PDB file of C-alpha atoms in Angstrom:
ATOM      1  CA  MET A  19      27.899 -40.683 273.040  1.00 50.00           C
ATOM      2  CA  ASN A  20      29.448 -44.021 272.064  1.00 48.00           C
ATOM      3  CA  LYS A  21      29.231 -45.263 275.657  1.00 45.00           C
ATOM      4  CA  LEU A  22      25.572 -44.310 275.841  1.00 45.00           C
ATOM      5  CA  LEU A  23      24.860 -46.102 272.556  1.00 43.00           C
ATOM      6  CA  ALA A  24      26.703 -49.211 273.743  1.00 47.00           C
ATOM      7  CA  LEU A  25      24.799 -49.302 277.037  1.00 43.00           C
ATOM      8  CA  SER A  26      21.504 -48.881 275.185  1.00 47.00           C
ATOM      9  CA  THR A  27      22.364 -51.741 272.842  1.00 46.00           C
ATOM     10  CA  ILE A  28      23.293 -54.066 275.742  1.00 44.00           C
ATOM     11  CA  ALA A  29      20.104 -53.179 277.621  1.00 46.00           C
ATOM     12  CA  ALA A  30      17.970 -53.853 274.538  1.00 45.00           C
ATOM     13  CA  THR A  31      19.699 -57.197 273.945  1.00 44.00           C
ATOM     14  CA  ILE A  32      19.104 -58.333 277.547  1.00 39.00           C
ATOM     15  CA  LEU A  33      15.471 -57.205 277.405  1.00 41.00           C
ATOM     16  CA  LEU A  34      14.746 -59.032 274.130  1.00 42.00           C
ATOM     17  CA  SER A  35      16.563 -62.125 275.310  1.00 42.00           C
ATOM     18  CA  GLY A  36      14.577 -62.192 278.536  1.00 43.00           C
ATOM     19  CA  CYS A  37      11.273 -61.733 276.722  1.00 43.00           C
ATOM     20  CA  GLY A  38      12.080 -64.549 274.300  1.00 40.00           C
ATOM     21  CA  LYS A  39      12.729 -67.021 277.109  1.00 37.00           C
ATOM     22  CA  THR A  40       9.625 -65.998 279.003  1.00 36.00           C
ATOM     23  CA  THR A  41       7.435 -66.373 275.935  1.00 35.00           C
ATOM     24  CA  ALA A  42       8.737 -69.868 275.159  1.00 36.00           C
ATOM     25  CA  PHE A  43       8.292 -71.006 278.767  1.00 32.00           C
ATOM     26  CA  ASP A  44       4.800 -69.572 279.004  1.00 40.00           C
ATOM     27  CA  PHE A  45       3.809 -71.246 275.733  1.00 39.00           C
ATOM     28  CA  PHE A  46       4.545 -74.750 277.024  1.00 37.00           C
ATOM     29  CA  SER A  47       3.365 -74.199 280.588  1.00 39.00           C
ATOM     30  CA  THR A  48      -0.043 -72.892 279.475  1.00 38.00           C
ATOM     31  CA  ASP A  49      -0.677 -75.492 276.778  1.00 74.00           C
ATOM     32  CA  THR A  50      -3.302 -77.385 278.800  1.00 83.00           C
ATOM     33  CA  TYR A  51      -4.222 -79.761 275.990  1.00 88.00           C
ATOM     34  CA  TYR A  52      -0.606 -80.870 275.576  1.00 89.00           C
ATOM     35  CA  GLU A  53      -0.131 -81.232 279.342  1.00 91.00           C
ATOM     36  CA  LYS A  54      -3.300 -83.307 279.654  1.00 92.00           C
ATOM     37  CA  SER A  55      -2.068 -85.533 276.840  1.00 94.00           C
ATOM     38  CA  ILE A  56       1.235 -86.094 278.623  1.00 94.00           C
ATOM     39  CA  SER A  57      -0.445 -86.901 281.964  1.00 95.00           C
ATOM     40  CA  ASN A  58      -2.810 -89.385 280.288  1.00 96.00           C
ATOM     41  CA  MET A  59      -0.162 -91.185 278.251  1.00 96.00           C
ATOM     42  CA  GLN A  60       1.239 -94.644 278.971  1.00 96.00           C
ATOM     43  CA  LYS A  61       4.062 -96.530 277.272  1.00 96.00           C
ATOM     44  CA  ALA A  62       4.531-100.267 276.814  1.00 95.00           C
ATOM     45  CA  SER A  63       7.301-102.280 275.187  1.00 95.00           C
ATOM     46  CA  LEU A  64       7.654-105.912 274.207  1.00 96.00           C
ATOM     47  CA  MET A  65      11.185-107.286 274.496  1.00 94.00           C
ATOM     48  CA  ARG A  66      13.215-110.410 273.940  1.00 92.00           C
ATOM     49  CA  ASP A  67      16.804-110.961 275.077  1.00 91.00           C
ATOM     50  CA  MET A  68      17.023-107.320 276.229  1.00 91.00           C
ATOM     51  CA  GLU A  69      16.097-106.135 272.734  1.00 93.00           C
ATOM     52  CA  THR A  70      12.973-104.059 272.091  1.00 94.00           C
ATOM     53  CA  LYS A  71      10.729-105.693 269.512  1.00 95.00           C
ATOM     54  CA  ALA A  72       7.760-103.323 269.703  1.00 96.00           C
ATOM     55  CA  LEU A  73       7.035-100.002 271.385  1.00 96.00           C
ATOM     56  CA  LEU A  74       3.582 -98.506 271.923  1.00 97.00           C
ATOM     57  CA  HIS A  75       2.412 -95.163 273.333  1.00 97.00           C
ATOM     58  CA  ALA A  76      -1.261 -94.588 274.109  1.00 97.00           C
ATOM     59  CA  VAL A  77      -3.083 -91.427 275.227  1.00 97.00           C
ATOM     60  CA  TYR A  78      -6.517 -91.797 276.857  1.00 97.00           C
ATOM     61  CA  LEU A  79      -8.449 -89.132 274.974  1.00 97.00           C
ATOM     62  CA  ASN A  80     -11.599 -89.246 277.128  1.00 97.00           C
ATOM     63  CA  ASN A  81      -9.626 -87.534 279.899  1.00 96.00           C
ATOM     64  CA  VAL A  82      -7.953 -85.087 277.528  1.00 95.00           C
ATOM     65  CA  ASP A  83     -10.999 -83.781 275.671  1.00 94.00           C
ATOM     66  CA  PRO A  84     -14.237 -85.226 277.140  1.00 95.00           C
ATOM     67  CA  ALA A  85     -16.397 -82.871 275.075  1.00 95.00           C
ATOM     68  CA  VAL A  86     -15.211 -84.622 271.903  1.00 95.00           C
ATOM     69  CA  TYR A  87     -14.315 -88.102 273.150  1.00 96.00           C
ATOM     70  CA  ASN A  88     -17.071 -89.645 275.253  1.00 95.00           C
ATOM     71  CA  GLY A  89     -19.476 -92.558 275.326  1.00 95.00           C
ATOM     72  CA  ASP A  90     -16.972 -95.156 274.131  1.00 97.00           C
ATOM     73  CA  GLU A  91     -13.269 -95.285 275.100  1.00 97.00           C
ATOM     74  CA  TYR A  92     -10.923 -93.417 272.731  1.00 98.00           C
ATOM     75  CA  PHE A  93      -7.146 -93.616 272.460  1.00 98.00           C
ATOM     76  CA  TYR A  94      -4.451 -91.969 270.401  1.00 97.00           C
ATOM     77  CA  VAL A  95      -1.953 -94.744 269.712  1.00 97.00           C
ATOM     78  CA  ALA A  96       1.569 -94.589 268.283  1.00 96.00           C
ATOM     79  CA  VAL A  97       3.212 -97.939 267.618  1.00 96.00           C
ATOM     80  CA  HIS A  98       6.608 -98.975 266.289  1.00 95.00           C
ATOM     81  CA  ILE A  99       7.243-102.634 265.484  1.00 95.00           C
ATOM     82  CA  ILE A 100      10.769-103.674 264.533  1.00 93.00           C
ATOM     83  CA  GLU A 101       9.749-106.646 262.396  1.00 89.00           C
ATOM     84  CA  ASP A 102       6.845-104.852 260.774  1.00 91.00           C
ATOM     85  CA  ALA A 103       5.210-105.441 257.419  1.00 82.00           C
ATOM     86  CA  TYR A 104       5.645-103.002 254.541  1.00 85.00           C
ATOM     87  CA  ASP A 105       2.067-103.525 253.454  1.00 87.00           C
ATOM     88  CA  PRO A 106      -0.084-100.716 254.977  1.00 83.00           C
ATOM     89  CA  LYS A 107      -2.863-103.241 255.445  1.00 87.00           C
ATOM     90  CA  LYS A 108      -0.622-105.390 257.647  1.00 91.00           C
ATOM     91  CA  HIS A 109       1.655-102.968 259.510  1.00 94.00           C
ATOM     92  CA  GLY A 110       1.303-101.307 262.913  1.00 94.00           C
ATOM     93  CA  LEU A 111      -1.939-102.254 264.654  1.00 95.00           C
ATOM     94  CA  ARG A 112      -2.891-104.227 261.520  1.00 94.00           C
ATOM     95  CA  ASN A 113       0.066-106.559 262.086  1.00 94.00           C
ATOM     96  CA  LEU A 114      -1.524-109.963 262.709  1.00 93.00           C
ATOM     97  CA  ASP A 115       1.277-111.002 265.085  1.00 94.00           C
ATOM     98  CA  TYR A 116       0.321-108.278 267.592  1.00 96.00           C
ATOM     99  CA  ASN A 117      -2.875-107.498 269.475  1.00 96.00           C
ATOM    100  CA  LEU A 118      -4.093-104.429 271.323  1.00 97.00           C
ATOM    101  CA  ARG A 119      -7.174-105.203 273.410  1.00 97.00           C
ATOM    102  CA  MET A 120      -9.072-103.721 276.332  1.00 97.00           C
ATOM    103  CA  GLU A 121      -9.545-105.615 279.575  1.00 95.00           C
ATOM    104  CA  VAL A 122     -13.155-105.856 280.759  1.00 90.00           C
ATOM    105  CA  ASP A 123     -14.492-107.101 284.092  1.00 84.00           C
ATOM    106  CA  LYS A 124     -17.671-109.021 283.242  1.00 75.00           C
ATOM    107  CA  SER A 125     -18.723-109.142 286.905  1.00 70.00           C
ATOM    108  CA  LYS A 126     -19.638-105.451 286.713  1.00 61.00           C
ATOM    109  CA  ASN A 127     -22.140-106.277 284.001  1.00 51.00           C
ATOM    110  CA  ASP A 128     -23.567-108.996 286.250  1.00 47.00           C
ATOM    111  CA  ILE A 129     -23.997-106.457 289.052  1.00 43.00           C
ATOM    112  CA  ASP A 130     -25.792-104.080 286.686  1.00 49.00           C
ATOM    113  CA  ASP A 131     -28.104-106.881 285.526  1.00 45.00           C
ATOM    114  CA  ALA A 132     -28.859-107.822 289.134  1.00 46.00           C
ATOM    115  CA  ALA A 133     -29.786-104.227 289.923  1.00 46.00           C
ATOM    116  CA  LYS A 134     -32.425-104.391 287.196  1.00 46.00           C
ATOM    117  CA  GLN A 135     -34.158-107.397 288.768  1.00 47.00           C
ATOM    118  CA  PRO A 136     -37.549-106.995 290.553  1.00 47.00           C
ATOM    119  CA  GLU A 137     -37.436-105.662 294.087  1.00 48.00           C
ATOM    120  CA  PHE A 138     -36.554-108.232 296.727  1.00 38.00           C
ATOM    121  CA  ASP A 139     -39.619-109.726 298.443  1.00 46.00           C
ATOM    122  CA  LYS A 140     -38.753-111.402 301.756  1.00 39.00           C
ATOM    123  CA  ASP A 141     -42.172-113.086 301.971  1.00 48.00           C
ATOM    124  CA  LYS A 142     -41.367-115.214 298.915  1.00 42.00           C
ATOM    125  CA  VAL A 143     -38.032-116.505 300.202  1.00 41.00           C
ATOM    126  CA  THR A 144     -37.842-120.192 301.126  1.00 38.00           C
ATOM    127  CA  PRO A 145     -36.379-120.676 304.635  1.00 41.00           C
ATOM    128  CA  PHE A 146     -32.842-122.085 304.701  1.00 36.00           C
ATOM    129  CA  SER A 147     -32.651-125.832 305.282  1.00 38.00           C
ATOM    130  CA  SER A 148     -29.987-127.311 307.524  1.00 37.00           C
ATOM    131  CA  LYS A 149     -29.393-129.945 304.855  1.00 42.00           C
ATOM    132  CA  GLU A 150     -28.171-127.326 302.410  1.00 44.00           C
ATOM    133  CA  ASP A 151     -24.575-126.179 302.276  1.00 46.00           C
ATOM    134  CA  PRO A 152     -24.467-122.376 302.728  1.00 43.00           C
ATOM    135  CA  SER A 153     -21.061-122.227 301.048  1.00 44.00           C
ATOM    136  CA  ALA A 154     -22.395-123.769 297.841  1.00 41.00           C
ATOM    137  CA  SER A 155     -23.669-120.427 296.551  1.00 41.00           C
ATOM    138  CA  LYS A 156     -20.407-118.626 297.231  1.00 44.00           C
ATOM    139  CA  PRO A 157     -17.889-118.259 294.369  1.00 44.00           C
ATOM    140  CA  ALA A 158     -14.740-120.297 294.701  1.00 43.00           C
ATOM    141  CA  LEU A 159     -11.591-118.502 295.806  1.00 45.00           C
ATOM    142  CA  GLY A 160      -9.904-116.915 292.801  1.00 46.00           C
ATOM    143  CA  SER A 161     -12.966-117.326 290.582  1.00 41.00           C
ATOM    144  CA  GLU A 162     -13.101-113.557 290.050  1.00 50.00           C
ATOM    145  CA  LYS A 163     -10.268-114.014 287.559  1.00 57.00           C
ATOM    146  CA  HIS A 164     -12.680-115.828 285.258  1.00 64.00           C
ATOM    147  CA  ASN A 165     -14.731-112.631 284.999  1.00 83.00           C
ATOM    148  CA  ILE A 166     -11.920-110.844 283.184  1.00 85.00           C
ATOM    149  CA  THR A 167     -11.983-110.876 279.396  1.00 90.00           C
ATOM    150  CA  HIS A 168     -10.294-108.941 276.584  1.00 93.00           C
ATOM    151  CA  VAL A 169     -12.241-107.176 273.863  1.00 94.00           C
ATOM    152  CA  ASP A 170     -11.100-105.934 270.454  1.00 95.00           C
ATOM    153  CA  ALA A 171     -11.375-102.354 269.260  1.00 97.00           C
ATOM    154  CA  ILE A 172     -14.591-101.278 267.560  1.00 96.00           C
ATOM    155  CA  GLU A 173     -12.721 -99.022 265.154  1.00 96.00           C
ATOM    156  CA  ILE A 174      -9.087 -98.346 264.207  1.00 96.00           C
ATOM    157  CA  THR A 175      -8.329 -95.321 262.034  1.00 96.00           C
ATOM    158  CA  GLU A 176      -4.783 -94.690 260.823  1.00 96.00           C
ATOM    159  CA  LEU A 177      -3.866 -90.984 260.915  1.00 95.00           C
ATOM    160  CA  ASP A 178      -1.842 -89.271 258.212  1.00 92.00           C
ATOM    161  CA  GLU A 179       0.790 -86.644 258.931  1.00 90.00           C
ATOM    162  CA  ASN A 180      -1.627 -83.759 258.341  1.00 90.00           C
ATOM    163  CA  ASP A 181      -4.224 -85.001 260.794  1.00 93.00           C
ATOM    164  CA  LYS A 182      -5.032 -82.392 263.466  1.00 91.00           C
ATOM    165  CA  LEU A 183      -5.059 -84.887 266.327  1.00 92.00           C
ATOM    166  CA  ARG A 184      -1.661 -86.245 265.370  1.00 91.00           C
ATOM    167  CA  ARG A 185      -0.207 -82.727 265.257  1.00 88.00           C
ATOM    168  CA  THR A 186      -1.389 -81.963 268.817  1.00 89.00           C
ATOM    169  CA  MET A 187      -0.174 -85.169 270.476  1.00 91.00           C
ATOM    170  CA  PRO A 188       3.155 -85.655 272.308  1.00 89.00           C
ATOM    171  CA  VAL A 189       4.473 -88.548 270.153  1.00 86.00           C
ATOM    172  CA  ARG A 190       5.066 -87.501 266.548  1.00 79.00           C
ATOM    173  CA  ASN A 191       8.278 -89.161 265.353  1.00 80.00           C
ATOM    174  CA  GLN A 192       8.468 -90.501 261.810  1.00 82.00           C
ATOM    175  CA  TRP A 193       9.069 -94.201 262.507  1.00 87.00           C
ATOM    176  CA  ASN A 194       5.734 -94.754 264.277  1.00 93.00           C
ATOM    177  CA  HIS A 195       2.334 -95.544 262.833  1.00 95.00           C
ATOM    178  CA  PHE A 196      -0.442 -93.443 264.380  1.00 96.00           C
ATOM    179  CA  TYR A 197      -4.052 -94.348 265.077  1.00 97.00           C
ATOM    180  CA  LEU A 198      -7.303 -93.209 266.624  1.00 97.00           C
ATOM    181  CA  VAL A 199      -8.622 -96.325 268.371  1.00 98.00           C
ATOM    182  CA  ARG A 200     -12.139 -96.737 269.748  1.00 98.00           C
ATOM    183  CA  PHE A 201     -13.127 -99.414 272.259  1.00 97.00           C
ATOM    184  CA  PRO A 202     -16.616-100.082 273.660  1.00 96.00           C
ATOM    185  CA  ALA A 203     -17.626 -98.163 276.792  1.00 95.00           C
ATOM    186  CA  ASN A 204     -16.178 -99.545 280.019  1.00 94.00           C
ATOM    187  CA  ASP A 205     -17.797 -98.779 283.395  1.00 91.00           C
ATOM    188  CA  SER A 206     -14.641 -99.502 285.371  1.00 91.00           C
ATOM    189  CA  SER A 207     -12.817 -96.613 287.071  1.00 91.00           C
ATOM    190  CA  GLN A 208      -9.625 -97.891 285.446  1.00 93.00           C
ATOM    191  CA  ILE A 209      -9.047 -98.692 281.801  1.00 95.00           C
ATOM    192  CA  ARG A 210      -6.479-101.347 280.978  1.00 96.00           C
ATOM    193  CA  LEU A 211      -5.084-101.991 277.517  1.00 97.00           C
ATOM    194  CA  ILE A 212      -3.229-105.226 276.795  1.00 97.00           C
ATOM    195  CA  PHE A 213      -0.522-105.178 274.108  1.00 97.00           C
ATOM    196  CA  GLU A 214       0.635-108.681 273.274  1.00 96.00           C
ATOM    197  CA  ASN A 215       2.568-110.951 270.963  1.00 96.00           C
ATOM    198  CA  ASP A 216       2.788-114.754 271.135  1.00 94.00           C
ATOM    199  CA  ARG A 217       6.606-114.690 271.007  1.00 94.00           C
ATOM    200  CA  TYR A 218       7.423-111.552 272.993  1.00 96.00           C
ATOM    201  CA  GLY A 219       4.836-111.635 275.752  1.00 96.00           C
ATOM    202  CA  THR A 220       2.334-109.140 277.123  1.00 96.00           C
ATOM    203  CA  ALA A 221       2.460-105.551 278.373  1.00 97.00           C
ATOM    204  CA  GLN A 222      -0.261-103.690 280.241  1.00 96.00           C
ATOM    205  CA  LEU A 223      -1.164 -99.997 280.085  1.00 97.00           C
ATOM    206  CA  THR A 224      -3.377 -98.673 282.879  1.00 96.00           C
ATOM    207  CA  PHE A 225      -5.354 -95.415 282.743  1.00 97.00           C
ATOM    208  CA  GLN A 226      -7.305 -93.865 285.593  1.00 95.00           C
ATOM    209  CA  LYS A 227     -10.620 -92.334 284.573  1.00 94.00           C
ATOM    210  CA  ALA A 228     -11.075 -88.686 285.522  1.00 90.00           C
ATOM    211  CA  LYS A 229     -13.766 -88.150 288.168  1.00 81.00           C
TER     212      LYS A 229
END
């Protein structure tokens, strides 16, 4: 009788233990929202003399939840700055010594504007003259770099610890400041954020738009 009771107890323990592990594994493997957040997260750090001065994590929310985040470009941002201000109006992304901007290719806007022009009429084109230099209308080599500019965020909202978005994101440690950041819509297939400081340099975060 004792042996039977002991065997039953062991079998029950193994069964419960196995179920517990399976449940925990299934919980994380099926959490699509969390997995999407991880796959659309980039990290950047600014350093000096091998010492980290600022650390930033950003999640591209348009790829995570397009039903909610669309039109403009939305990011969940967690930032930790070593030499940060204690004033809430000046810490984190409000710190005047640091900038977080989005890179924009202005040439794409030029292409869109050109597409809106009246339809090409070959009968109104002046024949090319041999006295003209055909290369004059071509952009100089490397001039495409001048089409790149950086734009500021439209809106920056700091999130408190009870905010739903903050509770569902991968980065939740207590020494960061957390934000929902909105940039203007960008037609590029890639979104680049530039995190910079005059003393510690520049870091780039690149996100691929979902097709």
